[in-house]
Tab-separated table of C-alpha atoms in Angstrom:
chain	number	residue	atom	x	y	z
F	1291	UNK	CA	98.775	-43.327	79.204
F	1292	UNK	CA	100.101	-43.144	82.690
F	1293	UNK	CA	99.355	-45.873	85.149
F	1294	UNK	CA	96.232	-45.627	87.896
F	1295	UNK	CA	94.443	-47.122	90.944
F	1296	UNK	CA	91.061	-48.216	91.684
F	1297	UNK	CA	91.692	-49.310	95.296
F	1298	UNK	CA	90.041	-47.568	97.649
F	1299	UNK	CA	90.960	-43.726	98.544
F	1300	UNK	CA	92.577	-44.450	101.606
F	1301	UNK	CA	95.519	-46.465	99.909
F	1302	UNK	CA	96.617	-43.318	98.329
F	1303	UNK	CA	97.327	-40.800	101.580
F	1304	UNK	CA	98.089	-44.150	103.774
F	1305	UNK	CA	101.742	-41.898	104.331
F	1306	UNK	CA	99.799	-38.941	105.870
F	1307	UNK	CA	101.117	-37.819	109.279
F	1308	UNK	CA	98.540	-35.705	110.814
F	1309	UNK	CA	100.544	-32.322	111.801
F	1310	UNK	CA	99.268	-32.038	115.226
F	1311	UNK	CA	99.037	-35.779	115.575
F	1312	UNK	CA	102.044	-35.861	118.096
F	1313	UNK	CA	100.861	-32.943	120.692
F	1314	UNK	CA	100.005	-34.394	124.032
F	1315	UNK	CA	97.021	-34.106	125.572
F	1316	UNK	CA	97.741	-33.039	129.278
F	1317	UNK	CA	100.013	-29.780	128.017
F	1318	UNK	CA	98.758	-26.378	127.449
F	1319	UNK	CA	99.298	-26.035	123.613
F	1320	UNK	CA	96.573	-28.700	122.973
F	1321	UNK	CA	93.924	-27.164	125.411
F	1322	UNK	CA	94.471	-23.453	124.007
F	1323	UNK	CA	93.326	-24.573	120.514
F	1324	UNK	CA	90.538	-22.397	120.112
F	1325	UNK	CA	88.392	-25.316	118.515
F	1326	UNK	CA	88.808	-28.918	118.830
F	1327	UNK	CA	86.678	-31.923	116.636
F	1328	UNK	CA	85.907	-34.843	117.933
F	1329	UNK	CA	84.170	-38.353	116.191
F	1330	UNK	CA	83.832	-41.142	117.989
F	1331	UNK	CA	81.639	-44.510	117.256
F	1332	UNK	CA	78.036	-44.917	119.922
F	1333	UNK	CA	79.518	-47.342	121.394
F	1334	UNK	CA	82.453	-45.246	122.698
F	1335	UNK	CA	84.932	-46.033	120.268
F	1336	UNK	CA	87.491	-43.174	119.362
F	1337	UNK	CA	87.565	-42.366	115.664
F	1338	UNK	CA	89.455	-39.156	115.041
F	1339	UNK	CA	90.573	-35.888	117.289
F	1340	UNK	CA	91.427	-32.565	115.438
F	1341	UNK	CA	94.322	-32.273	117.494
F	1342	UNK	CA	96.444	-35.001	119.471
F	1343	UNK	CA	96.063	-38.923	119.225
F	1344	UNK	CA	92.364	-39.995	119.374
F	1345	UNK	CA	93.917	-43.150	120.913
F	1346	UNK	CA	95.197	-41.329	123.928
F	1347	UNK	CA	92.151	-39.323	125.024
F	1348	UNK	CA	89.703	-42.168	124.819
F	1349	UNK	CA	88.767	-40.932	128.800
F	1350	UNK	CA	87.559	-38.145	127.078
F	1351	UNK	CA	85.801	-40.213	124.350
F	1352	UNK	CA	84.462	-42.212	127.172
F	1353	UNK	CA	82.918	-39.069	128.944
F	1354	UNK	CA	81.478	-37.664	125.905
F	1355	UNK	CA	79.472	-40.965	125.416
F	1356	UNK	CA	78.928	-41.230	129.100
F	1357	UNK	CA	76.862	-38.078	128.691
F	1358	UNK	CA	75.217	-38.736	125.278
F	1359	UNK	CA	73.998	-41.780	126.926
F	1360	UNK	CA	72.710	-39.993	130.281
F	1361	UNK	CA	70.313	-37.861	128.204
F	1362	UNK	CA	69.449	-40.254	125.683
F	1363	UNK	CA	68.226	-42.921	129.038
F	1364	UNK	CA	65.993	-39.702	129.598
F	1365	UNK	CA	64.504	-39.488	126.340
F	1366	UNK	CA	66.386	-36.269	125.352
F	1367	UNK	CA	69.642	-35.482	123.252
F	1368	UNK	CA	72.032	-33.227	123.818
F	1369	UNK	CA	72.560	-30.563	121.690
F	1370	UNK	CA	74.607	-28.394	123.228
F	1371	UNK	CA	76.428	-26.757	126.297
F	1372	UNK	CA	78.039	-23.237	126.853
F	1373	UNK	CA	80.369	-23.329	129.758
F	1374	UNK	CA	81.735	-19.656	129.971
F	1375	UNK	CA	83.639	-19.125	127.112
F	1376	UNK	CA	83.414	-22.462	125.615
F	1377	UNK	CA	80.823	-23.938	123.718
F	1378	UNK	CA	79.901	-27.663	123.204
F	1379	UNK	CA	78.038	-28.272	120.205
F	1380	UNK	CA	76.988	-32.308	119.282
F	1381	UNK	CA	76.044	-33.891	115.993
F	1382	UNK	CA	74.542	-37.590	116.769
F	1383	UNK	CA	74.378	-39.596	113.796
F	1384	UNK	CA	74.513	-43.108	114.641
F	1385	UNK	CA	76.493	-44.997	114.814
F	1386	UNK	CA	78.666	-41.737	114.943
F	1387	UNK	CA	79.054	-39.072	117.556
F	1388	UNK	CA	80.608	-35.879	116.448
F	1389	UNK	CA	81.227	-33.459	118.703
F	1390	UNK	CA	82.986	-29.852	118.881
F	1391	UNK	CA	84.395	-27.801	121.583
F	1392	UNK	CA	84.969	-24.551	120.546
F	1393	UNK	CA	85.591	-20.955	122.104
F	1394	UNK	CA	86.440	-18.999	118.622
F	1395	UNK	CA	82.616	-17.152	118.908
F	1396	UNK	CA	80.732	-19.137	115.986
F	1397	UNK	CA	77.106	-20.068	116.880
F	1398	UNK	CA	75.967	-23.524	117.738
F	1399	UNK	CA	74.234	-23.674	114.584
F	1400	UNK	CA	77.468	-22.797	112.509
F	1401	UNK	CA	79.194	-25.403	114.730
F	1402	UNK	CA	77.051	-28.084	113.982
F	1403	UNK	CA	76.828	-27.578	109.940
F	1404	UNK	CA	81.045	-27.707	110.527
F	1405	UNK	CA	80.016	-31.220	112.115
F	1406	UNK	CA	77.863	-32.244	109.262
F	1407	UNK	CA	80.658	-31.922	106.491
F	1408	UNK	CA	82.738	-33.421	109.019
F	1409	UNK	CA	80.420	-36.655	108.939
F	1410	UNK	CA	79.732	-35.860	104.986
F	1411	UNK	CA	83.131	-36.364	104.560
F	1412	UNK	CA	83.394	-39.795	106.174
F	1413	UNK	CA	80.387	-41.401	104.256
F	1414	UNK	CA	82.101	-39.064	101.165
F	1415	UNK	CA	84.881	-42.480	101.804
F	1416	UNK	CA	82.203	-45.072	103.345
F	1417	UNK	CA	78.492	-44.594	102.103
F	1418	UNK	CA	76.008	-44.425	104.536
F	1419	UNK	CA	74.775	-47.994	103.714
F	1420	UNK	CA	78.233	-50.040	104.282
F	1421	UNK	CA	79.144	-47.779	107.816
F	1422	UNK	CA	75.783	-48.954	108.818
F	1423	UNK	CA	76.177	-52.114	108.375
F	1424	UNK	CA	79.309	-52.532	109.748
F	1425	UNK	CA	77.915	-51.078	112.937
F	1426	UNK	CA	75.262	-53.132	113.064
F	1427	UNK	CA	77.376	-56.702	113.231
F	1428	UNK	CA	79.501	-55.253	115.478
F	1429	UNK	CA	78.729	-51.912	117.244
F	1430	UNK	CA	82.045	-51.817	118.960
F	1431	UNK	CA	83.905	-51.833	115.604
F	1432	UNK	CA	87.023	-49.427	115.128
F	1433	UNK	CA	86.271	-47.704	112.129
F	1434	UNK	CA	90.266	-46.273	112.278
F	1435	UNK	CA	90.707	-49.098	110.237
F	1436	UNK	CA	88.666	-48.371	107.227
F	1437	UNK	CA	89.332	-44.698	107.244
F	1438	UNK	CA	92.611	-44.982	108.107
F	1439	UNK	CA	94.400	-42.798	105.462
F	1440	UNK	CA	91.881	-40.319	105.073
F	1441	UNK	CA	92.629	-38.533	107.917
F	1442	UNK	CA	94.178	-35.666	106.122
F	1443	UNK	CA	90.602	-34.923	104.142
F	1444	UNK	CA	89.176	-34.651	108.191
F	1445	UNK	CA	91.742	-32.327	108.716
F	1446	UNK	CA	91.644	-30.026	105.396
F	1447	UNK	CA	88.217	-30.049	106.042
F	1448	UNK	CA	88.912	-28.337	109.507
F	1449	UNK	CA	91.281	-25.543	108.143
F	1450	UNK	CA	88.857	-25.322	104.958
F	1451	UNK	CA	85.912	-24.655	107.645
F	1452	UNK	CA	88.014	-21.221	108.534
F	1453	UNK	CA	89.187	-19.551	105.702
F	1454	UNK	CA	86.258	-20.497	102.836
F	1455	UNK	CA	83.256	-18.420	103.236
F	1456	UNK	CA	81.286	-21.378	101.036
F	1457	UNK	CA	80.295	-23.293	103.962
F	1458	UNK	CA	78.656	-20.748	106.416
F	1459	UNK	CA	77.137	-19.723	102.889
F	1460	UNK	CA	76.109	-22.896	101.715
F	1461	UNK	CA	76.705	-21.654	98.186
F	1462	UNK	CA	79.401	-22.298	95.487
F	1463	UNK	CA	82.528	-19.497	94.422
F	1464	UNK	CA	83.023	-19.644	91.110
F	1465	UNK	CA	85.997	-18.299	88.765
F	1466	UNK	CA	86.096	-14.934	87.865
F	1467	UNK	CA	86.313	-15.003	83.486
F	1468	UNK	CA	84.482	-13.546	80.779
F	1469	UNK	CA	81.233	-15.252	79.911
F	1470	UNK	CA	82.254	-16.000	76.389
F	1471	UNK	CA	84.915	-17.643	77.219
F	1472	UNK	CA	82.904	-20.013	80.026
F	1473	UNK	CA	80.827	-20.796	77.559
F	1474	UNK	CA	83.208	-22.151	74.697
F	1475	UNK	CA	85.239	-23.733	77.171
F	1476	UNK	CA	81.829	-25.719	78.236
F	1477	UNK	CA	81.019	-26.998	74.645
F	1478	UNK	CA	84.242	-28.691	74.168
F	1479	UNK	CA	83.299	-30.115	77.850
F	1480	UNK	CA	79.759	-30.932	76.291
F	1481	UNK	CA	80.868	-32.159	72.968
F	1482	UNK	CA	83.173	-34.829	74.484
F	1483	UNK	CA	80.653	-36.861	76.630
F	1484	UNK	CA	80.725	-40.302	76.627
F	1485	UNK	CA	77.908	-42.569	77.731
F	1486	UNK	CA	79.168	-43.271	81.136
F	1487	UNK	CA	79.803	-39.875	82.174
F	1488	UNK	CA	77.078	-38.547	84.661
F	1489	UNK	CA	78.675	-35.079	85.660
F	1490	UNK	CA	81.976	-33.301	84.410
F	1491	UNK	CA	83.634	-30.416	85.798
F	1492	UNK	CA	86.167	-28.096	85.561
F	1493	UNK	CA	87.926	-26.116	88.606
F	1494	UNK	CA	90.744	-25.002	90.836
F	1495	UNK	CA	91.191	-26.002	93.923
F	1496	UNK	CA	88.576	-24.120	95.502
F	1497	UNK	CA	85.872	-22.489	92.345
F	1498	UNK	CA	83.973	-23.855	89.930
F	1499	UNK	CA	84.726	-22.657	86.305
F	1500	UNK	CA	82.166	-24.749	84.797
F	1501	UNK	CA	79.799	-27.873	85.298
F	1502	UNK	CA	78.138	-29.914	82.836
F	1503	UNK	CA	75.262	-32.588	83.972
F	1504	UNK	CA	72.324	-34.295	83.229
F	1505	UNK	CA	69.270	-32.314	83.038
F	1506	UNK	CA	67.319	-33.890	85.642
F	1507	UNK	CA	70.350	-34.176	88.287
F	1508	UNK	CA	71.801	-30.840	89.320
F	1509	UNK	CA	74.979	-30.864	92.085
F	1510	UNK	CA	73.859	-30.015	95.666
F	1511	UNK	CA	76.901	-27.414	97.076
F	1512	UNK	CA	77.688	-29.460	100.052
F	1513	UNK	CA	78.938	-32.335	97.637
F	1514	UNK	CA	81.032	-29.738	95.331
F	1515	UNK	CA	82.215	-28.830	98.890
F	1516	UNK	CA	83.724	-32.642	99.201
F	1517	UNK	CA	84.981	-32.308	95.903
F	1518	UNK	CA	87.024	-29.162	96.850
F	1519	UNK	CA	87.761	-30.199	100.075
F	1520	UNK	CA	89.130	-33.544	98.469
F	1521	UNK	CA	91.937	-31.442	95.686
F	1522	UNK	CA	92.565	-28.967	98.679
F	1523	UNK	CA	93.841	-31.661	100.965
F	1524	UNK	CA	96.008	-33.493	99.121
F	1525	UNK	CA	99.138	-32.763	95.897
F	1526	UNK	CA	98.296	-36.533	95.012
F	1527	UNK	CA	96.217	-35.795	92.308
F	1528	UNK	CA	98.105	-32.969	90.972
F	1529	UNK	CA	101.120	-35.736	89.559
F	1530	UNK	CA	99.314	-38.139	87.147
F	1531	UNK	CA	95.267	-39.651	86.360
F	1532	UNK	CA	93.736	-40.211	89.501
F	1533	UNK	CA	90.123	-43.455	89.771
F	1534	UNK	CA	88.849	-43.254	92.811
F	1535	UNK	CA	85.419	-44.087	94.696
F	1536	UNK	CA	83.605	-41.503	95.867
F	1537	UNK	CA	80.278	-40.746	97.520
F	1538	UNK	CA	78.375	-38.011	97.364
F	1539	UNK	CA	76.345	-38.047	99.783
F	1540	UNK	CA	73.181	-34.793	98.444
F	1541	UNK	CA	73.440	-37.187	95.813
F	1542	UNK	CA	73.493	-40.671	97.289
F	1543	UNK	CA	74.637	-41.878	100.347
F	1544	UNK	CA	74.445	-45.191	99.464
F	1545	UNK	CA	76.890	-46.137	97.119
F	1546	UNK	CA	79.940	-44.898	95.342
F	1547	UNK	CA	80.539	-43.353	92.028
F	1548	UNK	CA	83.874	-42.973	90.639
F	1549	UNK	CA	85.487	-39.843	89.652
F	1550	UNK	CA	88.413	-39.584	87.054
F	1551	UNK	CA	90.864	-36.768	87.844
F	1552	UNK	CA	93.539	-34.706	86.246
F	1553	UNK	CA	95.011	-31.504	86.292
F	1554	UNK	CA	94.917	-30.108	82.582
F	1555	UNK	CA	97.020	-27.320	83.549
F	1556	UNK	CA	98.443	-25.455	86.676
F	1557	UNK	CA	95.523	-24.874	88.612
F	1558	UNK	CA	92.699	-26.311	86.601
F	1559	UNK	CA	91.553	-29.439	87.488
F	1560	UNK	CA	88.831	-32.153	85.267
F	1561	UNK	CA	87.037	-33.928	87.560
F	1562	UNK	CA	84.720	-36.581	85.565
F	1563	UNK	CA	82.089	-38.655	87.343
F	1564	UNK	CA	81.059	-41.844	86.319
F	1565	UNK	CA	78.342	-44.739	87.809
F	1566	UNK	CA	80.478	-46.948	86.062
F	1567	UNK	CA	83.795	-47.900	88.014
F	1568	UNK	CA	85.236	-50.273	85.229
F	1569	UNK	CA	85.196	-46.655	82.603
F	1570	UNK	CA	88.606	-45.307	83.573
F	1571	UNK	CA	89.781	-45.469	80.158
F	1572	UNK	CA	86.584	-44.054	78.526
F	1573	UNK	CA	86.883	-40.790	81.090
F	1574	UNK	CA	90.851	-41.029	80.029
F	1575	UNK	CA	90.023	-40.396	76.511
F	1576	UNK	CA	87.169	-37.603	77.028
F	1577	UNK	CA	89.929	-35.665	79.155
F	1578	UNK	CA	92.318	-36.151	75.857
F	1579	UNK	CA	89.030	-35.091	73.600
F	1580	UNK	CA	88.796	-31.719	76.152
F	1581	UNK	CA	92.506	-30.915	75.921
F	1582	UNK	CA	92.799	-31.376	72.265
F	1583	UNK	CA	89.775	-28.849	71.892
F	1584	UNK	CA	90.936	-26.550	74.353
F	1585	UNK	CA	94.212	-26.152	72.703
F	1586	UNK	CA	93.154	-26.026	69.408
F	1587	UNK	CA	90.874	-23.140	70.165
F	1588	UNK	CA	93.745	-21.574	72.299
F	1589	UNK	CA	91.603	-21.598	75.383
F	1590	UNK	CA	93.430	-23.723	77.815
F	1591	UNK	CA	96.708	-20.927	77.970
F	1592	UNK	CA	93.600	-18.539	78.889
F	1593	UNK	CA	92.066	-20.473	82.069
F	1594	UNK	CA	95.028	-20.837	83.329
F	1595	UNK	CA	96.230	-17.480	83.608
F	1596	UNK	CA	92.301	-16.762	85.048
F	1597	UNK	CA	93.170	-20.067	87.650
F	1598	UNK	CA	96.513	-17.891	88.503
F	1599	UNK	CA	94.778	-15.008	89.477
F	1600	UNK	CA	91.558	-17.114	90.630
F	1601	UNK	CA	93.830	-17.871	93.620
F	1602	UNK	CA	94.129	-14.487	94.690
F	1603	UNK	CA	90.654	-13.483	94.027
F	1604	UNK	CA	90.315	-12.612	90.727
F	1605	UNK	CA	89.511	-9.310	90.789
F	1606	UNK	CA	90.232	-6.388	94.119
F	1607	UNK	CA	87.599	-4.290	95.756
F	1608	UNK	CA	89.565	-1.250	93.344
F	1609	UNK	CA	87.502	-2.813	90.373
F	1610	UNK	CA	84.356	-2.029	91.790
F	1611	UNK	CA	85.387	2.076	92.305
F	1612	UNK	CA	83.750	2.185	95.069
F	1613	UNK	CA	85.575	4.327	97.655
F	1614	UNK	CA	86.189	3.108	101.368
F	1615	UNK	CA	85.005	-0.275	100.033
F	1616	UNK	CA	87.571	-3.014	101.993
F	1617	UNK	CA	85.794	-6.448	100.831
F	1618	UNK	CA	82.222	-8.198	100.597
F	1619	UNK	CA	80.831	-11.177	99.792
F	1620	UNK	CA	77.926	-11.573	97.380
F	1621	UNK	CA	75.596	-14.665	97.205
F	1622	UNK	CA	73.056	-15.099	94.496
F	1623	UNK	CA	70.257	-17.439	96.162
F	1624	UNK	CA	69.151	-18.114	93.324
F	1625	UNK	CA	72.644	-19.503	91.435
F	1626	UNK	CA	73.191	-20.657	94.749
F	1627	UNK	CA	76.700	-19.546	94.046
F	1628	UNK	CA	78.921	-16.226	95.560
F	1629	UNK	CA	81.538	-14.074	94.810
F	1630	UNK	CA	84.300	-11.887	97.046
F	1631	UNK	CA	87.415	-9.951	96.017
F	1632	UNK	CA	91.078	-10.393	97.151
F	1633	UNK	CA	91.980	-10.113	100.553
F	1634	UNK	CA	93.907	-7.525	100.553
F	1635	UNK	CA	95.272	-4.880	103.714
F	1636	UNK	CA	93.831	-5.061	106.029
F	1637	UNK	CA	92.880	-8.200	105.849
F	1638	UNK	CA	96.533	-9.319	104.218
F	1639	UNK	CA	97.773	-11.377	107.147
F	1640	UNK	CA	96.060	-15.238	108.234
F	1641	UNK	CA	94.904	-13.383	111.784
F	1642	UNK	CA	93.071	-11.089	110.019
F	1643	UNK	CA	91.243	-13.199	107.612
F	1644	UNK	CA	90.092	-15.430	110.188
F	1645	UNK	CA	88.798	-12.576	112.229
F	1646	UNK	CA	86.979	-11.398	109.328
F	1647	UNK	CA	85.603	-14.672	108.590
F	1648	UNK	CA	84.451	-14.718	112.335
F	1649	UNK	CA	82.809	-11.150	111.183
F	1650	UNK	CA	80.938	-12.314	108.192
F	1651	UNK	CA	79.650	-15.347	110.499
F	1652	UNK	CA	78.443	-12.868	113.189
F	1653	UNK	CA	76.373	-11.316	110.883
F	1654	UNK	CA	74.871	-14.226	108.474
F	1655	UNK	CA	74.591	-16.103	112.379
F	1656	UNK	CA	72.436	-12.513	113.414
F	1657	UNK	CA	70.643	-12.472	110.256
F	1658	UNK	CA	69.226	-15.790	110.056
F	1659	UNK	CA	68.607	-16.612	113.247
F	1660	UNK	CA	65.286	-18.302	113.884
F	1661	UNK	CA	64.071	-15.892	116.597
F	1662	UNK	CA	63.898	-12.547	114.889
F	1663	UNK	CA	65.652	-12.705	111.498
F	1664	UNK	CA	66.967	-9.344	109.486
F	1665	UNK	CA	66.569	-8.255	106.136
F	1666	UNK	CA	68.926	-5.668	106.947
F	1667	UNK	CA	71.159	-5.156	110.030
F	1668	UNK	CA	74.455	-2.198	109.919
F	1669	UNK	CA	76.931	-3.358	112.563
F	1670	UNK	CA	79.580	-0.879	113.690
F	1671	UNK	CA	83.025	-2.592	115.090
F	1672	UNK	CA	85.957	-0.839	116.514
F	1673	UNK	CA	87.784	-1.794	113.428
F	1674	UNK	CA	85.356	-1.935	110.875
F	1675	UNK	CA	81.434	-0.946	109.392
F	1676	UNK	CA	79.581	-3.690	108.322
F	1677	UNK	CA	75.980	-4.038	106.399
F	1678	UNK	CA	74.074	-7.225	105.950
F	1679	UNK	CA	71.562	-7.143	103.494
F	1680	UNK	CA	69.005	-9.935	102.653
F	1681	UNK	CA	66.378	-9.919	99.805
F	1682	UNK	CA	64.671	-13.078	97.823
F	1683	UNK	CA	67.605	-13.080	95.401
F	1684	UNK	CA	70.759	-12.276	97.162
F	1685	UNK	CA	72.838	-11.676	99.779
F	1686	UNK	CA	75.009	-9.239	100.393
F	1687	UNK	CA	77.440	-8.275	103.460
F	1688	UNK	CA	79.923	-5.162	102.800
F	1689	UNK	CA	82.774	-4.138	104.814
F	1690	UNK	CA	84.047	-0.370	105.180
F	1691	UNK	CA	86.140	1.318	107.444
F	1692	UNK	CA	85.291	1.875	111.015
F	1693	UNK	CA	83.972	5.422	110.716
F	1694	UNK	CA	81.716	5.597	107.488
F	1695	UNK	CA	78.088	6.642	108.522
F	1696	UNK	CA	74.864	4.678	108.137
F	1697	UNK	CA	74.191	6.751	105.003
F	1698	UNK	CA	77.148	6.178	103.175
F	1699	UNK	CA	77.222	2.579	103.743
F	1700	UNK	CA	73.640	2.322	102.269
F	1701	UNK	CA	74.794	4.605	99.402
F	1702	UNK	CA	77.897	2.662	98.896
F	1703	UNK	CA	76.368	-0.581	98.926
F	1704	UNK	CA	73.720	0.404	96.540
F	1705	UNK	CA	76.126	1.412	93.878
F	1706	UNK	CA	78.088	-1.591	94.883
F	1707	UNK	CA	75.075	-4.206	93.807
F	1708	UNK	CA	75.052	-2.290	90.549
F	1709	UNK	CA	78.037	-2.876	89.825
F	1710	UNK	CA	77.863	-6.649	90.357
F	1711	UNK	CA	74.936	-6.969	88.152
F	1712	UNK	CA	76.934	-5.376	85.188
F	1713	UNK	CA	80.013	-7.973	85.907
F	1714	UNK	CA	77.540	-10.719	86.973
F	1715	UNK	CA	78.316	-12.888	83.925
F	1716	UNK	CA	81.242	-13.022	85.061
F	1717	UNK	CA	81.240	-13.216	88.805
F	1718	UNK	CA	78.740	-16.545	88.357
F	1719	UNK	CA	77.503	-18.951	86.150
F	1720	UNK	CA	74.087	-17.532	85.376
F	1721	UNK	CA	72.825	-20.737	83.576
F	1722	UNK	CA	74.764	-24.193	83.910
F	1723	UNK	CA	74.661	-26.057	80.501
F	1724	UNK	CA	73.265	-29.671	80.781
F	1725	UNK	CA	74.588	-32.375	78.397
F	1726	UNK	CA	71.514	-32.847	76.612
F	1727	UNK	CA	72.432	-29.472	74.903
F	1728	UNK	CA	74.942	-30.832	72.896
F	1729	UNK	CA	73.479	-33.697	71.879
């Protein structure tokens, strides 16, 4: 059995060096970032900055509380500022100040839900109830010291924010497989439980392939989002058995569970989550329990040849027949959970994902907005045809090329929903088993 370490999560990445960490503030490159994060403590304190040294551009830190503070003698908070291009978008949670400046188009509401995993993530390595605390013996604390190490979760968290649909979404991707084999793969999961396990899971990096829990606790997306966020931002766990404290903070922001990690094969990744932080060795031998069964019923070879092409999609918008079809994202609001193709050309390149990201968030921004929300809204682009379409059950926003008609799109997207329903056993996980099934 390989060696591990219950210290806490920052010991692990204390060698991170943040890759912008170096760029000074006073040049051009750092201003032209089109969207900087900020965190710093009520009391003025810098915390971390996206880009740059926090240290160095505590004026700025100082002005940002400076205003905060104006508003808040006025009995008012600040929300939020558009100067020309550039929006200013603030998240107060005290004893935290989060702030971003951003000019990349995404709403202040989009903005500040980036700000809230932001924060998640920081009580994801403090709790809510110790950061408190700390704040209020000494409100001028430097909380670099605690988190120090971590930084590189703030900052996958920041790229994650612009390439993963999830988050505008608020829904889970899961891994495209056949049913039946999502199912076996979830009673050898169910049949190894131990008494200390609360929730175990199986994924890649970035989708779910299956979740078992306790009947009366389900998973709330945004802490699945830390979880993802938390393999995406580091190769430490991908090496040996990981302990570490975490907090989830849908669940409890209070206080820490522990999560035992491993990757069982390239790709797939068993997260186990325990109350108890002296069970290492009990999750240890579940995970051997899992393998064993996996293997023996030739399983694990097969989800890890789905995990392989999981990472580039897991199925192309050619599956779905559908001519003129270039991508689309699917949510079930009811599973809570969505699905998308490949990117593929056009979209092959980073600049082009991110614009179509910025796309997507246009339209989900358009269609929920508080004043005057769609069902329905076709948007024609100079290099694309969009449709957003919004019923009880799901969501749906389809991309074609930039001369399709109304019609067609409607036609197209029709046919296209039909076709998700037929592979939908596939595309989700239609009913997540709870442990008491095995029993």
């Amino acid at each position: 059995m390989q060696s591990y370490d219950s210290d806490d999560i920052s010991n692990n990445h204390g060698g991170y060096q943040k890759h912008y960490g170096d760029e000074d503030h006073t040049t051009s490159a750092w201003t032209e970032h089109r969207k900087h994060f900020f965190i710093l403590s009520s009391a003025g304190k810098p915390i971390y900055a996206r880009y740059g040294d926090e240290s160095r551009i505590s004026s700025y830190m100082g002005v940002i509380q400076a205003l905060i503070s104006f508003f808040a003698d006025n009995d008012d908070t600040l929300r939020c500022i558009n100067a020309g291009e550039h929006r200013f978008v603030f998240l107060l949670k005290a004893p935290l100040y989060l702030v971003c400046v951003s000019r990349s188009g995404e709403s202040e509401s989009q903005l500040r839900d980036q700000l809230g995993y932001l924060y998640a993530q920081i009580v994801s390595v403090l709790t809510q109830s110790q950061m408190t605390k700390i704040f209020e013996q000494r409100n001028n604390y430097d909380l670099r010291g605690l988190i120090g190490g971590t930084e590189i979760f703030l900052d996958s968290m920041g790229k994650l924010m612009n390439t993963y649909p999830g988050f505008m979404l608020g829904a889970i991707q899961c891994l495209t497989m056949p049913r039946e084999l999502r199912d076996k793969v979830g009673a050898v999961l169910g049949r190894a439980k131990c008494k200390p396990l609360l929730y175990a899971l199986l994924v890649t990096p970035t989708q779910l392939i299956t979740l078992l829990r306790p009947r009366t606790h389900s998973m709330h997306p945004a802490d699945l989002h830390l979880i993802f966020n938390l393999l995406s931002g580091s190769t430490t766990f991908e090496s040996s058995e990981s302990w570490t404290p975490i907090c989830l903070p849908k669940f409890n922001n209070k206080s820490f569970l522990h999560a035992y990690i491993c990757y069982i094969a390239k790709k797939v990744c068993m997260l186990l989550i325990s109350p108890d932080k002296d069970s290492f060795f009990e999750m240890s031998d579940v995970k051997q329990k899992v393998v064993e069964g996996l293997e023996a019923g030739g399983m694990l070879a097969s989800l890890e040849s789905y995990a392989a092409a999981g990472t580039r999609g897991g199925f192309s918008v050619g599956d779905t027949g559908i001519p003129g079809l270039r991508h689309f994202l699917y949510k079930s609001r009811t599973n809570v959970q969505f699905t998308m193709p490949e990117l593929t050309e056009p979209y092959a390149t980073t600049t082009a994902r991110k614009r179509l990201l910025r796309q997507y968030q246009h339209m989900n921004e358009r269609m929920h907005r508080k004043t005057r929300p769609l069902k329905l809204l076709f948007h024609v682009g100079e290099q694309e045809t969009m449709l957003g379409w919004i019923t009880s059950g799901f969501e749906l926003y389809a991309v074609f090329g930039p001369l399709v008609s109304k019609s067609a799109v409607v036609l197209m997207s029709n046919k296209l929903l039909k076709w998700i329903r037929k592979q939908e056993d596939s595309l989700l996980i239609l009913n997540s088993p709870s442990f008491e099934k095995f029993k």
